[in-house]
Amino acid sequence: MKKLILPVLLVAALAAWWPAPLRAQAPDAEALMKEAHLNMYYAGDDGSARVKMTITDKNGKTRERDFTILRKDFAEGGEQRYYVYFYEPNDVRRTTFMAWKNPDGDDARWIYVPSLDLVKPLSANDKKSSFVGSDFAYEDVSGRHWSDDSHTFLREEEKGGYQTWAIESTPKSGDYFAKKTTWIDKDVRLVVREEYFDNKGELLKVFEVLKIETVDGFATALERRMTTPRKNNNTLIVFDSIDYNQGISADIFSERYLKSPPREYIAQ
Amino acid sequence: MHRHWILVTVAALLIGVAVPAAAQFELHGFMEAAGGVRLQQVGPPPASWGSPGVLPPVWSGGQDYTLREARLQLKSDFYGSNAEAHFVADILADQVAGDGTGIILREGWTKFNAFGDHLEARVGRQPTTWGTGDLIFINDLFPKDYVSFFIGREDQYLKGPSDAVRLGWFGLPLAVDLVYTPIFAPNILPTGERLVFWTPAYAPVQDPQQKIENGETALRLSRAIGSTTLAFYGYWGFWKNPSGFSPADTSVAGSMPYYYYPQLNVYGVSARGSLMGGVAWVEGGWYDSTDDRDGTDPLIANSEGRAMAGYERQWWSDFTGGLQFYWEGVQDYQPGEYVKDENYTLVTLRLMQMLRYQTVKLSAFGYYSPSEADSYVRLAVGYDYTDELNLTVGANLFQGDDEETLFGMNEDNSNAYLRVRYSF
């Protein structure tokens, strides 16, 4: 038996020194999804951006949305509040929107219509309703919470120019999709692509990140596109003038500022 | 009309003070053509009127159009370092009601903060809305234009602007909103120019209240508890509809009967918040008819209690359905005193479906009163051909056998309309 000790130790030592990816142990899919979600949707304690959205239909006809979005996190991976001020289209100019995101329950949403001075709460149980007529659902704007799905590590691969981990997710309870594949960039640990499938395996929608840059020290997906293949419709979102950790007050996310947009964050 | 120009001048002065000359100027708005026709013949005027002589155009002139107008709306916003100002003006060519033609200032107000941002003041002509109901108002006593509402103009025209000073005070446990309107502004109701109406007697509405010493004060105290908003309201002014009648004084030569707006105070409360994946609200108000507190004067509306409860939810993607129950109860009710029942009940249903990336919007809003057995259904289909070009087709359908009820009296006003709008 003693003869075996040395070879065993040698193998063990070799295994320990062997490059990590070749080890049989797969990365923790849930931990990666959580990390990527926090990097995508919880960067800093707050953030603001000017957003241009272009919706292109099957005939190539485009519609534009132009808005400022403010976000404040109340708990990392937990409650968040969003504030949106619209510049375009012109018929909704000065309209504001507010959402209180609660990952453990229903969100709360409000819209303010300036021509009527009307604050209207919107029912928020349906997270897959389209956000301002785009391919992005409400859920896609603030990100689908990782804890809503079960995750399995698939493989490592190069995808769309990114070195990625591919992870497959299935909703824990019935949802509008049956399966989702997420590709996470290994370097910046952002989601760079997602494909949603229905229960027949048909592709429902595709999310792509087209441009990543580091802003205030945070890797940020500056250009994102959501495509709905069945409708041949897609929406491109371009983020501009991003700022993180400005100390946005929690007061901003209230009825007062819904009616009176905070000028320090909103361009004229 | 002179009020108009005083307001413009005041607002212009305020902007001059508030906004630096370097402020950029942007002009937005829309052009719109709209047409609407009555869906049935106008019947004879109310029998109770006898033969009043010259009748309004809907009965005398055979007015078939309910809506026939072209409108150019211009909007501009000015932002200074300490204040901002907003203007919205409509240039309207109205082929149905001649006096509607001209330039109508819809908004002209300036906003500034003081006392370390605790105080927010808005001064000038502005829309103001509060309360929780969906197209039902209890504690919102700001002026409404029911003619625009009934003929199918866009929703924003339901709200008549108020020439008001609005103060908001923030930072206390309750947010305080105070709106002072120096000159009483009543609701706009059918006058016979384009829509038929019913009143017990044929008499003009006189509004002696429309002078500077007869203002309106509205107060709201509110607090958000989580995503639920609780609010208390007070209003000191006048009935917004002509709820008082002054008969001819037989001892005075030439005295004529008229309707008017008696004094009214309203106190109320509301709560609105999330419930079972949707939004629920309750609101109540006490209408204190101070000119007839004991309810003994049959010519002035009695005090009333009003209450409603509503619920709205998204039942599937881009489909919203909502239901409301509403009640009015007359205090010191005397049977036969006036046409109103002791208890008035109303149910509303809203259905709204958006299709094709929200470029198509189908909506139906129905009012049905079990107590008066009448109804009003608003149907509309909107289509955004582009972000700029919108087409809306709709109908306002009134039904009720009794000409004295709210929707019954409007039965001959049922109409279908079409609007084409270009926004810029």
XYZ file of C-alpha atoms in Angstrom:
692
model
C 0.000 0.000 0.000
C 2.802 2.402 0.828
C 3.852 2.300 -2.807
C 0.613 3.955 -3.751
C 0.932 6.974 -1.483
C 3.426 8.811 -3.638
C 1.509 8.494 -6.931
C -1.721 9.546 -5.186
C -0.048 12.603 -3.717
C 1.422 13.427 -7.100
C -1.939 13.193 -8.813
C -3.531 15.277 -6.103
C -0.832 17.930 -6.412
C -1.181 17.960 -10.177
C -4.948 18.253 -9.976
C -4.639 21.205 -7.647
C -2.296 22.991 -10.016
C -4.246 22.133 -13.150
C -5.936 25.175 -14.849
C -9.278 25.697 -13.207
C -11.572 25.434 -16.255
C -10.408 21.910 -16.966
C -11.545 20.706 -13.604
C -14.719 18.704 -13.743
C -16.578 20.941 -11.293
C -19.064 23.234 -13.169
C -19.441 26.902 -12.142
C -22.331 27.663 -9.811
C -25.034 28.736 -12.300
C -27.212 30.443 -9.688
C -24.284 32.453 -8.288
C -23.302 33.585 -11.798
C -26.864 34.620 -12.644
C -27.079 36.564 -9.414
C -23.764 38.299 -10.017
C -24.655 39.205 -13.597
C -28.093 40.462 -12.540
C -26.587 42.691 -9.845
C -24.022 44.035 -12.315
C -26.680 44.707 -14.970
C -29.471 46.151 -12.857
C -28.042 47.177 -9.474
C -24.770 48.916 -10.437
C -23.963 51.525 -7.789
C -26.595 52.635 -5.298
C -28.368 54.768 -7.856
C -28.067 55.743 -11.485
C -29.426 58.022 -14.149
C -29.314 57.841 -17.926
C -30.745 59.471 -20.994
C -32.249 56.723 -23.118
C -33.113 56.655 -26.802
C -35.321 53.802 -27.874
C -35.998 52.854 -31.489
C -38.771 50.385 -32.236
C -38.624 48.878 -35.728
C -41.578 46.922 -37.080
C -41.696 44.244 -39.765
C -42.034 46.855 -42.509
C -38.991 48.732 -41.300
C -41.110 51.562 -39.938
C -39.550 53.077 -36.821
C -40.903 54.774 -33.729
C -38.732 56.661 -31.261
C -38.870 57.144 -27.510
C -36.579 59.521 -25.695
C -36.539 59.578 -21.901
C -34.467 60.046 -18.780
C -34.522 57.182 -16.319
C -33.536 57.421 -12.661
C -33.007 54.423 -10.414
C -32.370 54.009 -6.726
C -31.651 50.721 -4.971
C -32.971 50.137 -1.486
C -31.401 46.694 -1.119
C -28.838 44.973 -3.321
C -30.875 42.492 -5.350
C -34.026 43.697 -3.582
C -36.328 46.694 -3.690
C -35.653 49.372 -6.306
C -37.446 52.486 -7.457
C -37.489 53.895 -10.979
C -38.503 57.279 -12.321
C -38.922 58.002 -16.039
C -39.440 61.368 -17.740
C -40.451 61.363 -21.419
C -39.254 63.895 -23.996
C -40.553 62.008 -27.027
C -42.811 61.071 -28.699
C -44.280 64.537 -28.666
C -47.756 63.474 -27.634
C -46.390 62.193 -24.317
C -43.861 64.966 -23.751
C -43.566 65.813 -20.005
C -45.319 62.586 -19.060
C -43.656 60.873 -16.116
C -43.710 57.307 -14.887
C -42.686 55.756 -11.607
C -42.240 52.130 -10.589
C -41.485 50.631 -7.213
C -40.011 47.252 -7.892
C -40.541 44.635 -5.255
C -38.904 41.307 -6.163
C -40.877 39.515 -3.434
C -44.312 40.701 -4.524
C -46.185 42.897 -6.949
C -44.586 46.083 -8.177
C -46.358 49.411 -7.895
C -46.500 51.749 -10.894
C -47.828 55.232 -11.513
C -48.122 57.447 -14.538
C -48.649 61.210 -14.553
C -50.483 62.849 -17.459
C -49.578 66.555 -17.435
C -52.402 67.762 -19.720
C -54.897 66.498 -17.126
C -52.670 66.889 -14.058
C -53.643 63.282 -13.427
C -51.696 60.797 -11.303
C -52.880 57.334 -12.190
C -51.685 54.126 -10.557
C -51.246 51.309 -13.043
C -51.932 47.748 -12.051
C -48.630 45.963 -12.105
C -49.380 42.283 -11.792
C -48.531 41.574 -15.410
C -44.789 41.961 -15.803
C -44.746 40.938 -19.436
C -46.836 43.829 -20.738
C -44.913 45.916 -23.219
C -43.043 48.938 -21.879
C -44.106 51.986 -23.957
C -44.971 49.820 -26.967
C -41.499 48.292 -27.285
C -40.260 44.694 -27.393
C -39.069 45.190 -23.821
C -41.579 44.056 -21.240
C -41.707 45.882 -17.911
C -39.807 42.941 -16.465
C -37.045 43.302 -19.051
C -36.409 46.949 -18.194
C -35.478 46.241 -14.594
C -34.368 42.646 -15.225
C -35.981 39.315 -14.419
C -34.973 38.389 -10.901
C -32.633 35.389 -10.776
C -34.613 33.807 -7.938
C -37.669 33.408 -10.220
C -35.910 30.635 -12.153
C -33.875 27.462 -11.600
C -30.500 27.581 -13.317
C -28.256 24.941 -14.868
C -24.775 25.523 -16.205
C -24.598 24.515 -19.888
C -21.157 25.268 -21.293
C -18.495 27.825 -21.949
C -18.415 29.293 -25.409
C -17.667 32.298 -27.550
C -20.924 34.091 -28.355
C -21.243 37.255 -30.381
C -17.615 38.183 -29.769
C -17.834 37.625 -26.002
C -16.193 34.820 -24.004
C -19.168 33.510 -22.098
C -20.742 31.040 -19.773
C -24.063 29.738 -21.081
C -26.728 29.015 -18.493
C -30.154 27.497 -18.939
C -33.033 28.693 -16.774
C -36.539 27.382 -16.248
C -39.215 29.335 -14.368
C -39.923 27.965 -10.901
C -43.636 28.496 -11.457
C -45.557 28.725 -14.744
C -44.618 31.725 -16.841
C -44.886 33.076 -20.376
C -41.728 31.235 -21.423
C -40.647 27.666 -20.748
C -36.869 27.978 -21.046
C -34.265 30.679 -21.287
C -30.607 30.565 -22.210
C -28.408 33.326 -20.816
C -24.862 34.096 -21.916
C -22.744 35.910 -19.334
C -19.484 37.568 -20.303
C -16.684 36.036 -18.235
C -14.685 39.226 -18.028
C -17.194 41.943 -17.062
C -19.855 39.496 -15.802
C -22.754 41.128 -17.576
C -25.549 39.348 -19.405
C -24.690 39.734 -23.093
C -27.396 37.605 -24.645
C -30.633 35.884 -23.689
C -32.933 33.666 -25.720
C -36.437 32.873 -24.513
C -38.279 29.773 -25.736
C -41.874 28.646 -25.376
C -42.868 25.103 -24.437
C -42.680 23.988 -28.097
C -39.090 25.146 -28.236
C -39.939 28.091 -30.459
C -37.888 31.257 -29.990
C -39.985 33.977 -28.316
C -37.515 36.790 -27.948
C -33.816 37.529 -28.039
C -31.954 40.041 -25.889
C -28.534 41.204 -27.073
C -25.944 43.587 -25.718
C -24.223 45.413 -28.559
C -21.882 47.713 -26.675
C -20.262 47.651 -23.250
C -18.246 50.450 -21.696
C -16.976 51.227 -18.232
C -18.741 54.243 -16.724
C -17.755 55.558 -13.265
C -15.997 52.238 -12.740
C -19.032 50.115 -13.593
C -19.132 47.958 -16.718
C -22.323 49.099 -18.411
C -24.305 47.704 -21.338
C -24.799 50.882 -23.360
C -26.651 49.371 -26.300
C -29.223 46.667 -25.891
C -31.624 45.140 -28.363
C -34.704 43.016 -27.861
C -36.017 41.148 -30.895
C -39.320 39.325 -31.225
C -38.680 36.943 -34.145
C -42.297 35.839 -34.568
C -43.394 39.429 -35.149
C -40.218 40.481 -36.903
C -40.111 43.456 -34.542
C -37.163 44.769 -32.585
C -36.284 47.523 -30.147
C -32.878 49.117 -29.749
C -32.052 50.956 -26.533
C -29.084 53.304 -26.419
C -27.988 54.691 -23.048
C -26.293 58.057 -22.899
C -25.087 60.484 -20.195
C -24.952 57.787 -17.545
C -24.120 58.744 -13.984
C -23.840 56.452 -10.985
C -23.922 57.188 -7.258
C -25.194 60.748 -7.457
C -26.969 60.400 -4.137
C -30.452 60.541 -5.696
C -32.842 61.147 -2.816
C -35.593 58.620 -2.084
C -38.024 61.577 -2.091
C -37.700 61.840 -5.874
C -39.701 58.637 -6.231
C -42.904 60.171 -4.932
C -46.102 61.775 -6.164
C -44.650 65.223 -5.612
C -41.859 64.723 -8.128
C -44.043 62.715 -10.462
C -45.969 65.967 -10.904
C -42.900 68.215 -10.691
C -39.942 66.595 -12.469
C -36.674 67.154 -10.558
C -34.761 69.556 -12.800
C -31.364 68.619 -11.405
C -31.643 65.239 -13.120
C -33.810 66.034 -16.107
C -32.645 67.950 -19.138
C -34.821 70.692 -20.556
C -62.323 87.624 -22.447
C -60.403 90.367 -20.620
C -59.529 87.803 -17.927
C -57.598 86.056 -20.601
C -55.299 88.905 -21.352
C -54.744 89.876 -17.744
C -53.586 86.334 -17.204
C -51.305 86.318 -20.218
C -49.752 89.587 -19.141
C -49.203 88.393 -15.588
C -47.702 85.146 -16.822
C -45.457 86.963 -19.300
C -44.188 89.215 -16.528
C -43.500 86.212 -14.346
C -41.561 84.532 -17.104
C -39.615 87.681 -17.709
C -38.568 87.607 -14.070
C -38.067 83.891 -13.851
C -36.432 82.817 -17.046
C -33.069 83.980 -18.315
C -33.005 85.287 -21.853
C -30.698 82.497 -22.920
C -33.382 79.856 -22.371
C -33.898 77.779 -25.477
C -37.240 77.907 -27.189
C -39.013 74.790 -28.385
C -42.492 74.600 -29.817
C -44.566 71.432 -29.828
C -48.188 70.568 -30.236
C -50.572 69.058 -32.736
C -52.947 69.752 -35.590
C -56.258 67.999 -35.473
C -59.385 67.732 -37.594
C -62.436 66.268 -35.903
C -65.971 65.515 -36.988
C -68.907 63.922 -35.222
C -72.540 63.339 -36.060
C -75.676 62.744 -34.047
C -76.932 59.190 -34.369
C -80.593 60.021 -34.010
C -83.052 62.807 -34.655
C -83.464 65.404 -31.971
C -86.880 65.029 -30.339
C -89.109 67.932 -29.278
C -87.902 70.127 -26.423
C -89.018 69.141 -22.900
C -92.801 69.405 -22.533
C -92.390 71.108 -19.147
C -90.896 74.149 -20.881
C -94.209 75.052 -22.554
C -93.525 77.435 -25.457
C -90.432 79.344 -24.427
C -90.127 81.377 -27.612
C -86.729 81.174 -29.268
C -85.155 77.768 -28.719
C -81.429 76.955 -28.777
C -79.988 75.831 -32.157
C -80.264 72.069 -31.557
C -84.033 72.339 -31.520
C -84.516 75.263 -33.897
C -81.744 74.893 -36.426
C -81.433 71.148 -36.961
C -77.801 70.895 -35.893
C -76.673 67.476 -37.144
C -72.997 67.816 -36.321
C -71.935 67.394 -32.735
C -68.303 68.003 -33.616
C -66.822 69.742 -36.633
C -63.603 71.558 -35.940
C -59.969 72.074 -36.767
C -57.520 72.720 -33.993
C -53.873 73.739 -33.733
C -52.394 73.292 -30.300
C -49.066 74.955 -29.496
C -47.078 74.099 -26.386
C -43.922 75.600 -25.038
C -41.979 75.151 -21.836
C -39.476 77.586 -20.338
C -36.966 76.636 -17.699
C -35.055 79.175 -15.712
C -32.705 78.688 -12.819
C -35.352 79.473 -10.211
C -38.617 78.983 -12.016
C -40.278 77.425 -14.997
C -43.246 78.362 -17.138
C -45.568 76.336 -19.339
C -47.886 77.460 -22.100
C -50.509 75.599 -24.083
C -52.715 77.477 -26.513
C -55.323 76.154 -28.909
C -56.240 77.908 -32.103
C -59.674 76.537 -32.819
C -61.957 76.828 -35.828
C -65.229 75.427 -34.543
C -67.959 75.007 -37.160
C -70.639 73.950 -34.669
C -70.453 76.503 -31.881
C -69.344 79.801 -33.303
C -68.157 81.318 -30.049
C -65.702 78.471 -29.560
C -63.645 79.790 -32.470
C -60.521 81.700 -31.634
C -57.441 81.403 -29.501
C -57.984 79.539 -26.264
C -55.274 79.630 -23.640
C -55.388 76.201 -22.011
C -52.336 76.536 -19.833
C -50.233 79.509 -18.852
C -48.573 79.051 -15.492
C -45.304 79.478 -13.766
C -43.820 77.331 -11.037
C -41.241 78.158 -8.407
C -40.037 76.774 -5.106
C -39.341 78.579 -1.852
C -38.461 77.877 1.779
C -35.786 75.334 0.938
C -38.009 73.554 -1.547
C -40.683 72.952 1.085
C -43.054 75.226 -0.785
C -43.966 74.775 -4.417
C -46.128 77.426 -6.031
C -47.900 77.256 -9.374
C -49.544 80.435 -10.518
C -51.722 80.911 -13.562
C -54.057 78.934 -15.781
C -53.466 75.246 -15.137
C -55.222 71.898 -15.065
C -55.715 70.440 -11.606
C -56.926 66.965 -10.779
C -57.149 64.948 -7.607
C -59.222 62.191 -6.139
C -59.229 58.516 -6.957
C -62.146 57.786 -9.296
C -61.946 56.759 -12.919
C -64.120 59.352 -14.694
C -66.099 59.829 -11.490
C -65.307 62.786 -9.261
C -66.273 63.333 -5.630
C -63.594 65.518 -4.072
C -62.247 66.868 -7.345
C -64.337 70.007 -7.777
C -62.137 71.591 -10.416
C -64.098 72.627 -13.502
C -64.983 69.986 -16.053
C -66.136 70.359 -19.606
C -68.828 67.727 -20.071
C -69.667 69.008 -23.542
C -66.172 68.111 -24.772
C -66.450 64.818 -22.917
C -69.781 63.919 -24.516
C -68.850 64.816 -28.104
C -65.608 62.854 -28.273
C -62.848 65.403 -27.893
C -59.642 63.993 -26.453
C -59.623 63.229 -22.720
C -57.566 66.307 -21.818
C -60.559 68.490 -22.756
C -62.678 67.031 -19.958
C -60.643 69.233 -17.654
C -61.402 72.876 -17.967
C -58.339 74.750 -16.776
C -58.474 76.698 -13.513
C -57.147 80.226 -13.167
C -55.617 79.533 -9.815
C -52.823 79.812 -7.322
C -51.704 76.414 -6.207
C -49.447 75.951 -3.228
C -47.855 72.706 -2.169
C -46.153 72.345 1.180
C -43.963 69.304 1.647
C -41.903 67.957 4.503
C -44.673 67.634 7.087
C -46.220 64.252 7.961
C -48.975 65.190 5.517
C -48.344 66.820 2.131
C -50.509 69.928 1.820
C -51.978 71.111 -1.487
C -54.017 74.266 -1.549
C -55.678 75.592 -4.700
C -57.247 79.032 -4.586
C -59.322 80.017 -7.605
C -60.168 83.723 -7.257
C -63.087 83.597 -9.683
C -65.521 80.702 -9.447
C -65.410 78.458 -12.537
C -68.420 76.161 -13.031
C -68.636 72.985 -15.085
C -69.416 73.331 -18.760
C -72.704 71.549 -19.482
C -74.843 71.183 -22.621
C -76.605 74.433 -23.442
C -78.550 73.507 -26.544
C -75.935 74.927 -28.851
C -74.777 71.486 -29.954
C -76.261 69.121 -27.361
C -79.817 68.827 -26.056
C -80.461 68.994 -22.315
C -83.299 68.844 -19.850
C -84.171 71.115 -16.942
C -87.479 71.401 -15.096
C -87.994 74.926 -16.405
C -86.570 76.785 -19.372
C -84.492 79.511 -17.840
C -80.981 80.829 -18.340
C -78.110 80.132 -16.000
C -76.872 83.272 -14.356
C -73.560 83.131 -12.698
C -73.414 86.026 -10.278
C -70.676 84.077 -8.562
C -68.232 84.834 -11.340
C -66.603 87.812 -9.728
C -63.497 88.258 -7.710
C -65.087 88.077 -4.248
C -66.578 84.678 -5.048
C -63.581 82.409 -5.190
C -63.090 78.744 -4.520
C -60.653 77.140 -2.136
C -59.709 73.489 -2.368
C -57.442 71.683 0.068
C -55.892 68.262 0.017
C -53.843 66.640 2.756
C -52.186 63.427 1.711
C -49.763 60.835 2.883
C -48.216 57.815 1.202
C -48.067 54.706 3.377
C -46.045 52.252 1.354
C -47.642 52.374 -2.092
C -51.039 53.321 -0.628
C -52.051 56.969 -0.690
C -54.392 58.316 1.928
C -55.924 61.751 1.396
C -58.272 64.194 3.097
C -60.048 66.929 1.191
C -61.849 70.154 1.795
C -63.637 72.471 -0.629
C -65.248 75.854 0.002
C -67.078 77.270 -2.982
C -70.175 76.586 -5.001
C -72.082 73.743 -6.608
C -70.346 73.232 -9.953
C -73.641 72.600 -11.737
C -76.530 75.077 -11.511
C -78.300 73.442 -8.556
C -80.320 76.432 -7.433
C -83.380 78.021 -9.075
C -84.586 81.542 -8.586
C -88.174 82.033 -9.755
C -89.334 85.309 -11.254
C -90.135 87.864 -8.592
C -93.717 88.830 -9.406
C -93.374 92.094 -7.487
C -90.578 93.305 -9.741
C -91.382 94.261 -13.307
C -89.363 92.345 -15.885
C -87.954 89.867 -13.352
C -87.049 86.570 -14.997
C -86.401 83.162 -13.463
C -82.859 81.780 -13.597
C -80.670 78.954 -12.430
C -77.579 79.627 -10.361
C -74.779 77.992 -8.374
C -75.584 77.859 -4.634
C -72.852 77.743 -2.030
C -71.265 74.408 -1.285
C -68.639 73.034 1.065
C -67.300 69.517 0.626
C -65.314 67.392 3.065
C -63.942 64.039 2.026
C -61.426 61.273 2.313
C -59.893 58.714 -0.052
C -57.506 55.781 -0.066
C -55.906 54.107 -3.052
C -53.368 51.341 -3.255
C -52.393 47.941 -4.528
C -54.709 45.018 -3.900
C -54.460 41.475 -5.234
C -52.280 42.425 -8.174
C -54.447 45.380 -9.113
C -55.314 48.829 -7.843
C -58.218 49.485 -5.478
C -59.678 52.770 -4.287
C -62.379 54.093 -2.008
C -63.491 57.684 -1.706
C -66.247 59.497 0.134
C -67.398 63.066 0.468
C -69.976 65.076 2.348
C -71.586 67.796 0.192
C -72.699 70.452 2.621
C -75.221 72.629 0.767
C -74.806 75.658 2.994
C -77.595 77.716 1.383
C -80.098 74.987 2.313
C -78.615 73.138 5.254
C -81.894 71.863 6.643
C -83.074 70.810 3.198
C -86.289 72.835 3.410
C -85.811 74.938 0.281
C -87.057 72.899 -2.672
C -85.282 75.248 -5.093
C -81.780 74.550 -3.771
C -80.047 71.179 -3.779
C -79.945 69.477 -0.392
C -76.788 68.240 1.260
C -75.592 64.878 0.029
C -73.292 62.050 0.922
C -71.289 60.568 -1.936
C -69.096 57.475 -1.981
C -67.426 55.108 -4.385
C -65.253 52.023 -4.481
C -63.296 50.780 -7.473
C -60.901 48.124 -8.601
C -58.769 47.828 -11.725
C -56.348 45.201 -12.826
C -54.466 43.871 -15.812
C -56.179 40.607 -16.607
C -53.775 39.699 -19.369
C -51.031 41.419 -21.320
C -52.027 44.911 -22.378
C -55.612 44.352 -21.224
C -57.004 46.352 -18.332
C -60.428 45.859 -16.794
C -61.912 47.969 -14.020
C -65.150 48.239 -12.088
C -66.540 51.042 -9.892
C -69.573 51.411 -7.665
C -70.823 54.869 -6.858
C -73.577 56.186 -4.601
C -75.180 59.540 -3.811
C -77.624 59.918 -0.949
C -79.720 63.039 -0.473
C -80.170 64.265 3.084
C -83.604 65.402 4.315
C -85.147 63.938 1.228
C -88.734 64.919 0.503
C -90.435 62.773 -2.134
C -91.376 64.876 -5.114
C -89.222 67.772 -3.947
C -87.131 67.618 -7.042
C -86.366 65.140 -9.761
C -83.468 63.449 -8.039
C -84.040 60.164 -6.226
C -83.119 59.795 -2.584
C -80.442 57.296 -3.505
C -78.607 57.436 -6.785
C -76.458 54.467 -7.763
C -73.997 54.055 -10.584
C -71.764 51.247 -11.805
C -68.933 51.747 -14.284
C -66.959 49.246 -16.293
C -63.706 49.957 -18.109
C -62.208 47.595 -20.675
C -59.047 48.492 -22.516
C -56.970 46.357 -24.841
C -53.825 47.476 -26.602
C -52.599 45.623 -29.661
C -49.711 45.663 -32.112
C -47.097 47.115 -29.804
C -49.640 49.502 -28.327
C -50.244 51.225 -31.644
C -53.867 50.087 -31.572
C -55.958 50.897 -28.533
C -59.484 49.565 -28.095
C -61.380 51.043 -25.209
C -64.853 50.876 -23.764
C -66.081 52.727 -20.722
C -69.650 52.194 -19.598
C -71.739 53.959 -16.969
C -74.955 52.254 -15.873
C -77.253 53.617 -13.213
C -79.490 50.969 -11.621
C -81.482 53.643 -9.774
C -82.224 55.684 -12.885
C -82.179 52.837 -15.410
C -80.014 54.732 -17.850
C -76.572 54.283 -19.322
C -73.725 55.917 -21.191
C -71.167 53.920 -23.155
C -67.979 55.447 -24.536
C -66.323 53.413 -27.264
C -63.086 54.290 -29.009
C -60.528 52.764 -31.323
C -57.260 54.621 -31.606
C -54.552 53.856 -34.128
C -51.072 55.361 -34.129
C -50.059 55.079 -37.763
C -46.761 56.681 -36.750
C -45.628 58.433 -33.583
C -46.918 61.618 -35.192
C -50.122 60.556 -36.928
C -53.057 59.232 -34.941
C -56.558 58.283 -36.012
C -59.345 57.855 -33.477
C -62.871 56.640 -34.193
C -65.402 56.486 -31.418
C -68.963 56.736 -30.235
C -70.814 58.154 -27.253
C -73.995 56.167 -26.727
C -76.597 57.367 -24.253
C -79.659 55.362 -23.362
C -82.529 56.002 -20.973
C -86.279 56.234 -21.334
C -86.692 59.019 -18.832
C -85.724 62.442 -20.177
C -85.166 63.673 -16.638
C -82.271 61.349 -15.853
C -78.625 62.254 -16.431
C -78.007 59.907 -19.350
C -81.637 59.673 -20.430
C -81.719 63.405 -21.171
C -78.695 62.923 -23.397
C -80.205 60.108 -25.449
C -80.612 62.346 -28.492
C -76.976 63.395 -28.111
C -75.639 59.933 -28.978
C -72.929 60.453 -31.534
C -70.110 58.910 -33.519
C -66.926 60.799 -34.227
C -63.577 60.672 -35.972
C -60.382 62.545 -35.200
C -57.169 62.776 -37.178
C -54.198 64.253 -35.383
C -50.652 65.148 -36.350
C -48.330 65.767 -33.401
C -45.086 67.686 -33.617
